[in-house]
PDB file of C-alpha atoms in Angstrom:
ATOM      1  CA  UNK A 215      85.376 148.783 123.218  1.00 39.00           C
ATOM      2  CA  UNK A 216      86.429 148.736 126.699  1.00 41.00           C
ATOM      3  CA  UNK A 217      89.169 146.137 127.562  1.00 41.00           C
ATOM      4  CA  UNK A 218      86.679 144.539 130.068  1.00 39.00           C
ATOM      5  CA  UNK A 219      84.577 143.879 128.127  1.00 43.00           C
ATOM      6  CA  UNK A 220      86.607 141.916 126.406  1.00 47.00           C
ATOM      7  CA  UNK A 221      86.828 137.480 125.765  1.00 51.00           C
ATOM      8  CA  UNK A 222      89.197 135.737 123.756  1.00 67.00           C
ATOM      9  CA  UNK A 223      87.746 132.843 121.632  1.00 74.00           C
ATOM     10  CA  UNK A 224      88.886 129.906 121.531  1.00 79.00           C
ATOM     11  CA  UNK A 225      87.159 127.826 119.659  1.00 86.00           C
ATOM     12  CA  UNK A 226      84.659 128.864 116.755  1.00 91.00           C
ATOM     13  CA  UNK A 227      81.285 127.520 116.051  1.00 91.00           C
ATOM     14  CA  UNK A 228      80.521 126.704 112.149  1.00 90.00           C
ATOM     15  CA  UNK A 229      77.101 127.099 111.305  1.00 86.00           C
ATOM     16  CA  UNK A 230      76.781 127.272 107.644  1.00 81.00           C
ATOM     17  CA  UNK A 231      73.911 124.478 107.126  1.00 81.00           C
ATOM     18  CA  UNK A 232      71.882 125.564 110.130  1.00 79.00           C
ATOM     19  CA  UNK A 233      69.365 127.199 108.095  1.00 76.00           C
ATOM     20  CA  UNK A 234      68.865 123.741 105.939  1.00 78.00           C
ATOM     21  CA  UNK A 235      67.860 120.992 109.124  1.00 78.00           C
ATOM     22  CA  UNK A 236      66.126 119.100 107.008  1.00 83.00           C
ATOM     23  CA  UNK A 237      68.885 118.988 104.169  1.00 84.00           C
ATOM     24  CA  UNK A 238      71.643 118.068 105.984  1.00 87.00           C
ATOM     25  CA  UNK A 239      71.442 114.075 105.309  1.00 90.00           C
ATOM     26  CA  UNK A 240      70.743 115.110 101.895  1.00 92.00           C
ATOM     27  CA  UNK A 241      73.611 117.438 101.583  1.00 90.00           C
ATOM     28  CA  UNK A 242      75.966 114.294 103.392  1.00 93.00           C
ATOM     29  CA  UNK A 243      74.907 112.060 101.011  1.00 95.00           C
ATOM     30  CA  UNK A 244      75.453 114.680  97.959  1.00 95.00           C
ATOM     31  CA  UNK A 245      78.457 115.914  98.906  1.00 94.00           C
ATOM     32  CA  UNK A 246      80.162 113.001 100.201  1.00 96.00           C
ATOM     33  CA  UNK A 247      79.680 111.064  96.205  1.00 96.00           C
ATOM     34  CA  UNK A 248      80.849 114.301  95.136  1.00 95.00           C
ATOM     35  CA  UNK A 249      84.100 114.280  96.912  1.00 96.00           C
ATOM     36  CA  UNK A 250      84.384 109.636  96.420  1.00 96.00           C
ATOM     37  CA  UNK A 251      84.070 110.947  92.393  1.00 94.00           C
ATOM     38  CA  UNK A 252      87.082 113.701  93.281  1.00 94.00           C
ATOM     39  CA  UNK A 253      89.383 111.127  94.342  1.00 95.00           C
ATOM     40  CA  UNK A 254      88.648 108.657  92.004  1.00 92.00           C
ATOM     41  CA  UNK A 255      89.168 110.795  89.437  1.00 90.00           C
ATOM     42  CA  UNK A 256      91.987 112.992  90.330  1.00 93.00           C
ATOM     43  CA  UNK A 257      93.808 109.656  91.790  1.00 92.00           C
ATOM     44  CA  UNK A 258      93.065 107.964  87.810  1.00 89.00           C
ATOM     45  CA  UNK A 259      94.765 110.698  85.917  1.00 90.00           C
ATOM     46  CA  UNK A 260      97.667 111.000  88.691  1.00 90.00           C
ATOM     47  CA  UNK A 261      97.936 106.517  88.263  1.00 88.00           C
ATOM     48  CA  UNK A 262      97.520 107.317  84.622  1.00 88.00           C
ATOM     49  CA  UNK A 263     100.442 110.077  83.902  1.00 89.00           C
ATOM     50  CA  UNK A 264     102.806 108.208  86.295  1.00 88.00           C
ATOM     51  CA  UNK A 265     102.185 104.985  84.065  1.00 85.00           C
ATOM     52  CA  UNK A 266     102.062 105.622  80.764  1.00 84.00           C
ATOM     53  CA  UNK A 267     105.506 107.019  79.218  1.00 83.00           C
ATOM     54  CA  UNK A 268     103.120 108.737  76.160  1.00 82.00           C
ATOM     55  CA  UNK A 269     102.439 111.235  78.715  1.00 85.00           C
ATOM     56  CA  UNK A 270     105.199 111.718  80.117  1.00 88.00           C
ATOM     57  CA  UNK A 271     105.503 115.577  79.057  1.00 89.00           C
ATOM     58  CA  UNK A 272     105.231 119.345  80.483  1.00 91.00           C
ATOM     59  CA  UNK A 273     101.213 119.103  79.861  1.00 89.00           C
ATOM     60  CA  UNK A 274     100.842 116.136  82.084  1.00 90.00           C
ATOM     61  CA  UNK A 275     103.363 116.531  84.890  1.00 92.00           C
ATOM     62  CA  UNK A 276     101.546 120.101  85.270  1.00 94.00           C
ATOM     63  CA  UNK A 277      98.215 118.248  85.499  1.00 92.00           C
ATOM     64  CA  UNK A 278      99.020 115.829  87.859  1.00 93.00           C
ATOM     65  CA  UNK A 279     100.427 118.679  90.063  1.00 94.00           C
ATOM     66  CA  UNK A 280      96.826 120.171  89.531  1.00 94.00           C
ATOM     67  CA  UNK A 281      95.366 116.843  90.636  1.00 94.00           C
ATOM     68  CA  UNK A 282      97.648 116.509  93.712  1.00 95.00           C
ATOM     69  CA  UNK A 283      97.082 120.324  94.547  1.00 94.00           C
ATOM     70  CA  UNK A 284      93.216 119.656  94.502  1.00 94.00           C
ATOM     71  CA  UNK A 285      93.219 116.336  96.509  1.00 95.00           C
ATOM     72  CA  UNK A 286      95.198 117.935  99.513  1.00 95.00           C
ATOM     73  CA  UNK A 287      92.694 120.907  99.033  1.00 95.00           C
ATOM     74  CA  UNK A 288      89.145 118.883  99.024  1.00 95.00           C
ATOM     75  CA  UNK A 289      91.199 117.278 101.858  1.00 95.00           C
ATOM     76  CA  UNK A 290      91.469 120.008 103.801  1.00 93.00           C
ATOM     77  CA  UNK A 291      87.665 121.439 103.874  1.00 93.00           C
ATOM     78  CA  UNK A 292      85.448 118.086 102.406  1.00 94.00           C
ATOM     79  CA  UNK A 293      85.296 115.750 105.333  1.00 94.00           C
ATOM     80  CA  UNK A 294      85.284 118.255 108.851  1.00 92.00           C
ATOM     81  CA  UNK A 295      82.264 120.155 106.157  1.00 92.00           C
ATOM     82  CA  UNK A 296      80.419 116.561 105.873  1.00 93.00           C
ATOM     83  CA  UNK A 297      81.238 115.998 109.659  1.00 91.00           C
ATOM     84  CA  UNK A 298      79.358 118.645 110.446  1.00 89.00           C
ATOM     85  CA  UNK A 299      76.574 117.798 108.175  1.00 90.00           C
ATOM     86  CA  UNK A 300      75.854 114.803 110.402  1.00 88.00           C
ATOM     87  CA  UNK A 301      77.021 115.903 113.760  1.00 84.00           C
ATOM     88  CA  UNK A 302      75.384 118.211 116.374  1.00 82.00           C
ATOM     89  CA  UNK A 303      78.705 120.051 117.499  1.00 84.00           C
ATOM     90  CA  UNK A 304      79.707 122.394 115.083  1.00 87.00           C
ATOM     91  CA  UNK A 305      82.715 124.213 117.314  1.00 90.00           C
ATOM     92  CA  UNK A 306      86.137 123.591 115.492  1.00 92.00           C
ATOM     93  CA  UNK A 307      89.223 125.391 118.067  1.00 91.00           C
ATOM     94  CA  UNK A 308      91.161 127.823 117.432  1.00 90.00           C
ATOM     95  CA  UNK A 309      94.459 126.330 115.762  1.00 92.00           C
ATOM     96  CA  UNK A 310      92.057 123.900 113.992  1.00 93.00           C
ATOM     97  CA  UNK A 311      90.537 126.805 112.009  1.00 94.00           C
ATOM     98  CA  UNK A 312      93.504 128.653 111.408  1.00 94.00           C
ATOM     99  CA  UNK A 313      95.051 125.120 110.033  1.00 95.00           C
ATOM    100  CA  UNK A 314      92.040 124.801 108.449  1.00 95.00           C
ATOM    101  CA  UNK A 315      92.513 128.106 106.294  1.00 95.00           C
ATOM    102  CA  UNK A 316      96.260 127.829 106.389  1.00 96.00           C
ATOM    103  CA  UNK A 317      96.004 124.656 103.983  1.00 96.00           C
ATOM    104  CA  UNK A 318      92.706 125.398 102.144  1.00 93.00           C
ATOM    105  CA  UNK A 319      94.226 129.113 100.780  1.00 94.00           C
ATOM    106  CA  UNK A 320      98.041 127.127 100.247  1.00 96.00           C
ATOM    107  CA  UNK A 321      96.150 124.590  98.163  1.00 95.00           C
ATOM    108  CA  UNK A 322      93.601 127.068  96.549  1.00 92.00           C
ATOM    109  CA  UNK A 323      96.320 129.293  95.202  1.00 94.00           C
ATOM    110  CA  UNK A 324      98.582 126.780  94.394  1.00 96.00           C
ATOM    111  CA  UNK A 325      95.915 124.797  92.044  1.00 94.00           C
ATOM    112  CA  UNK A 326      95.637 129.519  90.313  1.00 93.00           C
ATOM    113  CA  UNK A 327      99.631 129.160  89.848  1.00 96.00           C
ATOM    114  CA  UNK A 328      99.711 125.727  88.703  1.00 96.00           C
ATOM    115  CA  UNK A 329      96.611 127.281  85.754  1.00 95.00           C
ATOM    116  CA  UNK A 330      98.351 130.161  84.691  1.00 95.00           C
ATOM    117  CA  UNK A 331     101.831 127.691  84.383  1.00 96.00           C
ATOM    118  CA  UNK A 332      99.642 125.378  82.447  1.00 94.00           C
ATOM    119  CA  UNK A 333      98.816 128.703  80.049  1.00 94.00           C
ATOM    120  CA  UNK A 334     102.451 129.532  79.852  1.00 95.00           C
ATOM    121  CA  UNK A 335     102.704 125.536  78.335  1.00 95.00           C
ATOM    122  CA  UNK A 336     100.522 125.749  76.113  1.00 93.00           C
ATOM    123  CA  UNK A 337     101.967 129.256  75.033  1.00 95.00           C
ATOM    124  CA  UNK A 338     105.374 128.312  74.232  1.00 94.00           C
ATOM    125  CA  UNK A 339     103.534 124.779  72.170  1.00 92.00           C
ATOM    126  CA  UNK A 340     101.705 126.803  70.147  1.00 92.00           C
ATOM    127  CA  UNK A 341     103.191 129.540  69.638  1.00 92.00           C
ATOM    128  CA  UNK A 342     107.013 128.994  70.268  1.00 92.00           C
ATOM    129  CA  UNK A 343     106.672 124.815  69.105  1.00 90.00           C
ATOM    130  CA  UNK A 344     110.366 124.934  68.053  1.00 91.00           C
ATOM    131  CA  UNK A 345     112.050 126.278  71.705  1.00 92.00           C
ATOM    132  CA  UNK A 346     108.936 124.271  73.081  1.00 92.00           C
ATOM    133  CA  UNK A 347     111.969 121.649  74.386  1.00 91.00           C
ATOM    134  CA  UNK A 348     114.628 123.757  75.649  1.00 91.00           C
ATOM    135  CA  UNK A 349     112.130 126.868  77.725  1.00 91.00           C
ATOM    136  CA  UNK A 350     110.131 123.419  78.918  1.00 93.00           C
ATOM    137  CA  UNK A 351     113.039 121.389  80.059  1.00 92.00           C
ATOM    138  CA  UNK A 352     112.527 118.826  83.035  1.00 90.00           C
ATOM    139  CA  UNK A 353     114.255 121.026  85.341  1.00 92.00           C
ATOM    140  CA  UNK A 354     112.817 124.496  83.474  1.00 92.00           C
ATOM    141  CA  UNK A 355     109.223 122.310  84.486  1.00 94.00           C
ATOM    142  CA  UNK A 356     109.981 121.130  87.668  1.00 94.00           C
ATOM    143  CA  UNK A 357     111.169 124.736  88.635  1.00 95.00           C
ATOM    144  CA  UNK A 358     107.807 125.952  87.614  1.00 96.00           C
ATOM    145  CA  UNK A 359     106.048 123.795  89.978  1.00 96.00           C
ATOM    146  CA  UNK A 360     108.127 123.918  92.616  1.00 96.00           C
ATOM    147  CA  UNK A 361     107.172 128.116  92.692  1.00 96.00           C
ATOM    148  CA  UNK A 362     103.815 127.500  91.894  1.00 96.00           C
ATOM    149  CA  UNK A 363     103.795 125.396  95.703  1.00 97.00           C
ATOM    150  CA  UNK A 364     105.831 127.997  96.956  1.00 97.00           C
ATOM    151  CA  UNK A 365     103.726 130.728  96.252  1.00 96.00           C
ATOM    152  CA  UNK A 366     100.298 129.230  97.069  1.00 96.00           C
ATOM    153  CA  UNK A 367     102.197 128.460 101.009  1.00 97.00           C
ATOM    154  CA  UNK A 368     103.340 131.836 101.403  1.00 97.00           C
ATOM    155  CA  UNK A 369      99.434 133.438  99.937  1.00 96.00           C
ATOM    156  CA  UNK A 370      98.440 130.874 102.571  1.00 96.00           C
ATOM    157  CA  UNK A 371     100.572 132.030 105.346  1.00 97.00           C
ATOM    158  CA  UNK A 372     100.257 135.562 104.747  1.00 96.00           C
ATOM    159  CA  UNK A 373      96.210 135.615 104.518  1.00 95.00           C
ATOM    160  CA  UNK A 374      96.243 133.620 107.891  1.00 96.00           C
ATOM    161  CA  UNK A 375      98.712 135.052 110.093  1.00 95.00           C
ATOM    162  CA  UNK A 376      97.161 138.430 108.727  1.00 94.00           C
ATOM    163  CA  UNK A 377      93.839 136.852 110.294  1.00 94.00           C
ATOM    164  CA  UNK A 378      94.964 135.101 113.095  1.00 92.00           C
ATOM    165  CA  UNK A 379      96.686 138.541 114.918  1.00 90.00           C
ATOM    166  CA  UNK A 380      93.223 139.575 115.055  1.00 89.00           C
ATOM    167  CA  UNK A 381      91.378 139.664 118.193  1.00 87.00           C
ATOM    168  CA  UNK A 382      88.647 138.038 118.007  1.00 87.00           C
ATOM    169  CA  UNK A 383      85.455 139.036 121.435  1.00 80.00           C
ATOM    170  CA  UNK A 384      82.119 138.373 121.763  1.00 74.00           C
ATOM    171  CA  UNK A 385      80.698 136.279 119.455  1.00 82.00           C
ATOM    172  CA  UNK A 386      82.489 133.472 117.961  1.00 87.00           C
ATOM    173  CA  UNK A 387      80.098 132.022 115.364  1.00 89.00           C
ATOM    174  CA  UNK A 388      81.083 131.836 112.194  1.00 88.00           C
ATOM    175  CA  UNK A 389      78.095 132.613 108.983  1.00 85.00           C
ATOM    176  CA  UNK A 390      80.286 129.827 106.967  1.00 86.00           C
ATOM    177  CA  UNK A 391      80.911 125.947 106.798  1.00 88.00           C
ATOM    178  CA  UNK A 392      84.440 126.428 107.021  1.00 90.00           C
ATOM    179  CA  UNK A 393      86.926 128.999 108.242  1.00 91.00           C
ATOM    180  CA  UNK A 394      86.818 131.101 105.893  1.00 87.00           C
ATOM    181  CA  UNK A 395      87.753 135.189 105.579  1.00 88.00           C
ATOM    182  CA  UNK A 396      85.379 137.299 105.489  1.00 85.00           C
ATOM    183  CA  UNK A 397      82.981 135.852 107.848  1.00 87.00           C
ATOM    184  CA  UNK A 398      86.403 135.814 110.212  1.00 90.00           C
ATOM    185  CA  UNK A 399      86.603 139.649 109.877  1.00 89.00           C
ATOM    186  CA  UNK A 400      83.116 140.320 111.011  1.00 87.00           C
ATOM    187  CA  UNK A 401      83.922 138.343 114.501  1.00 88.00           C
ATOM    188  CA  UNK A 402      87.322 140.530 115.058  1.00 88.00           C
ATOM    189  CA  UNK A 403      87.541 143.552 116.930  1.00 85.00           C
ATOM    190  CA  UNK A 404      89.870 146.066 117.144  1.00 81.00           C
ATOM    191  CA  UNK A 405      91.061 149.856 115.916  1.00 84.00           C
ATOM    192  CA  UNK A 406      93.314 147.772 112.710  1.00 87.00           C
ATOM    193  CA  UNK A 407      90.532 145.298 111.213  1.00 89.00           C
ATOM    194  CA  UNK A 408      89.378 147.298 108.784  1.00 89.00           C
ATOM    195  CA  UNK A 409      93.535 148.151 107.613  1.00 92.00           C
ATOM    196  CA  UNK A 410      93.643 144.214 107.577  1.00 92.00           C
ATOM    197  CA  UNK A 411      90.009 143.011 105.455  1.00 90.00           C
ATOM    198  CA  UNK A 412      91.481 145.842 102.864  1.00 92.00           C
ATOM    199  CA  UNK A 413      95.458 144.514 102.843  1.00 93.00           C
ATOM    200  CA  UNK A 414      93.901 140.458 102.628  1.00 92.00           C
ATOM    201  CA  UNK A 415      91.553 141.208 100.198  1.00 88.00           C
ATOM    202  CA  UNK A 416      93.494 143.148  98.271  1.00 92.00           C
ATOM    203  CA  UNK A 417      96.333 140.526  98.005  1.00 93.00           C
ATOM    204  CA  UNK A 418      94.150 137.849  97.342  1.00 90.00           C
ATOM    205  CA  UNK A 419      92.230 139.935  94.502  1.00 88.00           C
ATOM    206  CA  UNK A 420      95.751 140.980  93.311  1.00 92.00           C
ATOM    207  CA  UNK A 421      97.288 137.326  93.132  1.00 92.00           C
ATOM    208  CA  UNK A 422      93.777 135.976  91.189  1.00 89.00           C
ATOM    209  CA  UNK A 423      93.649 138.971  89.046  1.00 90.00           C
ATOM    210  CA  UNK A 424      97.205 138.586  88.496  1.00 93.00           C
ATOM    211  CA  UNK A 425      97.262 134.689  87.226  1.00 94.00           C
ATOM    212  CA  UNK A 426      93.862 135.351  85.680  1.00 92.00           C
ATOM    213  CA  UNK A 427      95.332 138.146  83.101  1.00 94.00           C
ATOM    214  CA  UNK A 428      98.512 136.162  82.372  1.00 95.00           C
ATOM    215  CA  UNK A 429      96.202 133.756  81.782  1.00 95.00           C
ATOM    216  CA  UNK A 430      94.344 136.121  79.092  1.00 94.00           C
ATOM    217  CA  UNK A 431      97.936 137.074  77.557  1.00 96.00           C
ATOM    218  CA  UNK A 432      99.178 133.589  77.002  1.00 95.00           C
ATOM    219  CA  UNK A 433      95.336 132.969  75.246  1.00 94.00           C
ATOM    220  CA  UNK A 434      95.290 136.164  73.266  1.00 95.00           C
ATOM    221  CA  UNK A 435      98.614 134.928  72.127  1.00 94.00           C
ATOM    222  CA  UNK A 436      97.577 131.619  71.578  1.00 94.00           C
ATOM    223  CA  UNK A 437      95.045 132.582  69.409  1.00 92.00           C
ATOM    224  CA  UNK A 438      96.589 134.442  67.108  1.00 93.00           C
ATOM    225  CA  UNK A 439      98.749 132.535  66.141  1.00 92.00           C
ATOM    226  CA  UNK A 440      96.495 129.654  65.968  1.00 91.00           C
ATOM    227  CA  UNK A 441      94.008 132.053  63.060  1.00 90.00           C
ATOM    228  CA  UNK A 442      97.185 132.347  61.066  1.00 89.00           C
ATOM    229  CA  UNK A 443      97.509 128.416  60.686  1.00 85.00           C
ATOM    230  CA  UNK A 444      96.140 127.862  57.122  1.00 86.00           C
ATOM    231  CA  UNK A 445      94.094 124.185  57.599  1.00 85.00           C
ATOM    232  CA  UNK A 446      91.072 124.458  59.279  1.00 84.00           C
ATOM    233  CA  UNK A 447      92.241 120.806  60.507  1.00 84.00           C
ATOM    234  CA  UNK A 448      95.359 122.261  61.458  1.00 82.00           C
ATOM    235  CA  UNK A 449      93.687 125.011  63.502  1.00 85.00           C
ATOM    236  CA  UNK A 450      91.352 122.293  64.726  1.00 84.00           C
ATOM    237  CA  UNK A 451      93.759 120.214  66.350  1.00 82.00           C
ATOM    238  CA  UNK A 452      95.924 123.720  68.148  1.00 81.00           C
ATOM    239  CA  UNK A 453      92.499 124.897  70.034  1.00 83.00           C
ATOM    240  CA  UNK A 454      91.689 121.241  71.285  1.00 81.00           C
ATOM    241  CA  UNK A 455      94.940 120.787  73.368  1.00 80.00           C
ATOM    242  CA  UNK A 456      94.232 123.940  74.441  1.00 85.00           C
ATOM    243  CA  UNK A 457      90.073 122.890  75.060  1.00 83.00           C
ATOM    244  CA  UNK A 458      90.794 121.210  78.968  1.00 84.00           C
ATOM    245  CA  UNK A 459      92.537 123.888  80.507  1.00 88.00           C
ATOM    246  CA  UNK A 460      90.545 126.729  79.146  1.00 88.00           C
ATOM    247  CA  UNK A 461      87.249 125.415  80.648  1.00 88.00           C
ATOM    248  CA  UNK A 462      88.601 124.491  83.475  1.00 90.00           C
ATOM    249  CA  UNK A 463      90.188 127.930  83.923  1.00 90.00           C
ATOM    250  CA  UNK A 464      86.265 129.584  83.116  1.00 88.00           C
ATOM    251  CA  UNK A 465      84.932 127.404  86.255  1.00 87.00           C
ATOM    252  CA  UNK A 466      87.399 128.109  88.545  1.00 85.00           C
ATOM    253  CA  UNK A 467      87.575 132.032  87.834  1.00 84.00           C
ATOM    254  CA  UNK A 468      83.965 132.177  87.697  1.00 82.00           C
ATOM    255  CA  UNK A 469      83.723 130.656  90.540  1.00 78.00           C
ATOM    256  CA  UNK A 470      86.472 131.964  92.485  1.00 74.00           C
ATOM    257  CA  UNK A 471      84.949 135.642  91.347  1.00 72.00           C
ATOM    258  CA  UNK A 472      81.902 134.722  93.430  1.00 68.00           C
ATOM    259  CA  UNK A 473      83.986 134.507  96.106  1.00 66.00           C
ATOM    260  CA  UNK A 474      85.739 137.431  96.120  1.00 61.00           C
ATOM    261  CA  UNK A 475      84.320 139.824  93.488  1.00 59.00           C
ATOM    262  CA  UNK A 476      80.587 139.957  94.896  1.00 59.00           C
ATOM    263  CA  UNK A 477      79.102 143.236  95.552  1.00 53.00           C
ATOM    264  CA  UNK A 478      79.323 144.510  99.289  1.00 52.00           C
ATOM    265  CA  UNK A 479      75.126 143.625  99.867  1.00 49.00           C
ATOM    266  CA  UNK A 480      73.231 142.451 102.574  1.00 50.00           C
ATOM    267  CA  UNK A 481      74.063 138.268 102.198  1.00 55.00           C
ATOM    268  CA  UNK A 482      72.361 135.841 103.696  1.00 57.00           C
ATOM    269  CA  UNK A 483      73.856 132.928 105.301  1.00 57.00           C
ATOM    270  CA  UNK A 484      71.356 130.244 102.770  1.00 63.00           C
ATOM    271  CA  UNK A 485      73.300 132.105  99.764  1.00 69.00           C
ATOM    272  CA  UNK A 486      76.585 132.673 101.736  1.00 70.00           C
ATOM    273  CA  UNK A 487      76.873 128.832 101.994  1.00 75.00           C
ATOM    274  CA  UNK A 488      75.251 128.433  98.573  1.00 75.00           C
ATOM    275  CA  UNK A 489      78.227 130.125  96.523  1.00 79.00           C
ATOM    276  CA  UNK A 490      80.837 128.186  98.892  1.00 81.00           C
ATOM    277  CA  UNK A 491      79.841 124.987  98.239  1.00 85.00           C
ATOM    278  CA  UNK A 492      80.260 125.925  94.458  1.00 84.00           C
ATOM    279  CA  UNK A 493      84.105 126.865  95.111  1.00 83.00           C
ATOM    280  CA  UNK A 494      84.731 123.997  97.455  1.00 89.00           C
ATOM    281  CA  UNK A 495      83.000 120.757  96.339  1.00 91.00           C
ATOM    282  CA  UNK A 496      81.795 121.617  92.820  1.00 90.00           C
ATOM    283  CA  UNK A 497      84.314 123.389  91.387  1.00 90.00           C
ATOM    284  CA  UNK A 498      87.211 120.409  92.199  1.00 91.00           C
ATOM    285  CA  UNK A 499      83.834 117.910  90.986  1.00 93.00           C
ATOM    286  CA  UNK A 500      84.379 119.279  87.603  1.00 91.00           C
ATOM    287  CA  UNK A 501      87.727 119.390  87.199  1.00 90.00           C
ATOM    288  CA  UNK A 502      88.833 115.887  86.873  1.00 88.00           C
ATOM    289  CA  UNK A 503      86.110 115.420  84.300  1.00 88.00           C
ATOM    290  CA  UNK A 504      86.635 117.997  81.909  1.00 87.00           C
ATOM    291  CA  UNK A 505      89.836 116.896  81.571  1.00 84.00           C
ATOM    292  CA  UNK A 506      89.620 113.611  80.955  1.00 79.00           C
ATOM    293  CA  UNK A 507      86.313 114.270  78.144  1.00 73.00           C
ATOM    294  CA  UNK A 508      88.029 117.442  76.588  1.00 70.00           C
ATOM    295  CA  UNK A 509      91.790 115.475  76.564  1.00 73.00           C
ATOM    296  CA  UNK A 510      90.979 112.318  73.947  1.00 73.00           C
ATOM    297  CA  UNK A 511      94.927 110.720  74.653  1.00 75.00           C
ATOM    298  CA  UNK A 512      94.170 111.165  78.474  1.00 78.00           C
ATOM    299  CA  UNK A 513      90.687 109.471  77.887  1.00 75.00           C
ATOM    300  CA  UNK A 514      91.506 106.578  76.119  1.00 76.00           C
ATOM    301  CA  UNK A 515      94.960 106.309  78.917  1.00 77.00           C
ATOM    302  CA  UNK A 516      92.732 106.537  81.597  1.00 74.00           C
ATOM    303  CA  UNK A 517      90.412 103.729  79.988  1.00 74.00           C
ATOM    304  CA  UNK A 518      93.340 101.668  79.593  1.00 74.00           C
ATOM    305  CA  UNK A 519      94.477 101.979  83.110  1.00 72.00           C
ATOM    306  CA  UNK A 520      90.976 101.464  85.090  1.00 67.00           C
ATOM    307  CA  UNK A 521      90.093  98.789  82.997  1.00 69.00           C
ATOM    308  CA  UNK A 522      94.036  97.078  83.784  1.00 70.00           C
ATOM    309  CA  UNK A 523      92.911  98.463  87.785  1.00 66.00           C
ATOM    310  CA  UNK A 524      89.557  96.171  87.052  1.00 64.00           C
ATOM    311  CA  UNK A 525      90.846  93.135  85.644  1.00 62.00           C
ATOM    312  CA  UNK A 526      94.448  92.830  85.873  1.00 63.00           C
ATOM    313  CA  UNK A 527      94.890  89.825  84.733  1.00 57.00           C
ATOM    314  CA  UNK A 528      93.574  90.336  80.749  1.00 57.00           C
ATOM    315  CA  UNK A 529      95.615  93.337  80.957  1.00 52.00           C
TER     316      UNK A 529
END
């Protein structure tokens, strides 16, 4: 392109929901309720783990950290999305777009790393129970959580800096409801766009697949160990400690693969929007439900905490 034809972009316009003009109010109410429920569920999980001494174990420490990352992730994406559903002005500044991308990737990958750490925790608990207190010491657990957050921050910084060092020219319309990588790459111009695109996609897929493979490896050893337990009751008890984590992993990576591993075929704006909703709204909504329903110990403790919040004088 000729330099004279380039014009610097100072803001973007998000048009993800523009193809659903008559459904925007319904979407707003639905997503608002899901967002509030997500916040309530995660805050209740964090409060319960904090207040119940019986839950002060590595498994629940990691779950608490997971809930924190989920709250921050949804806060980085959903409030802006809700505002756009009610507003006619869908513009977002260059800086705000970069910030949204950084925090969404940071907390999103922190979530993936924490799920991997939780898989390792279950592996140690079931396959090496006699060494559990040594391998999962308070200091070791704190380091695993800290490195998960550091890893998420590095991923967010790498992806965001790579995308926003590109030159954006011509159209500033983002065909999505958030500042996502692929729609922004379509607006970039220059000789290095394809190189940056390949690098960013490769980094994201490598990180996700790396986490996924580590979790699969952990569960391969877990299943092999559980099958060697002689009693059916023992096998059921061992597997029940993994059920909620495994379910969340399946949901998380199923929807993530839809976003990052979808075929390179022309996709409608409606299709991109609906696929984006599954990962940004539906997955965080399902996570606290799965953990609270599939974990009997946590479910009973959450019920006790919730009732104490409603009727403090009776507790």
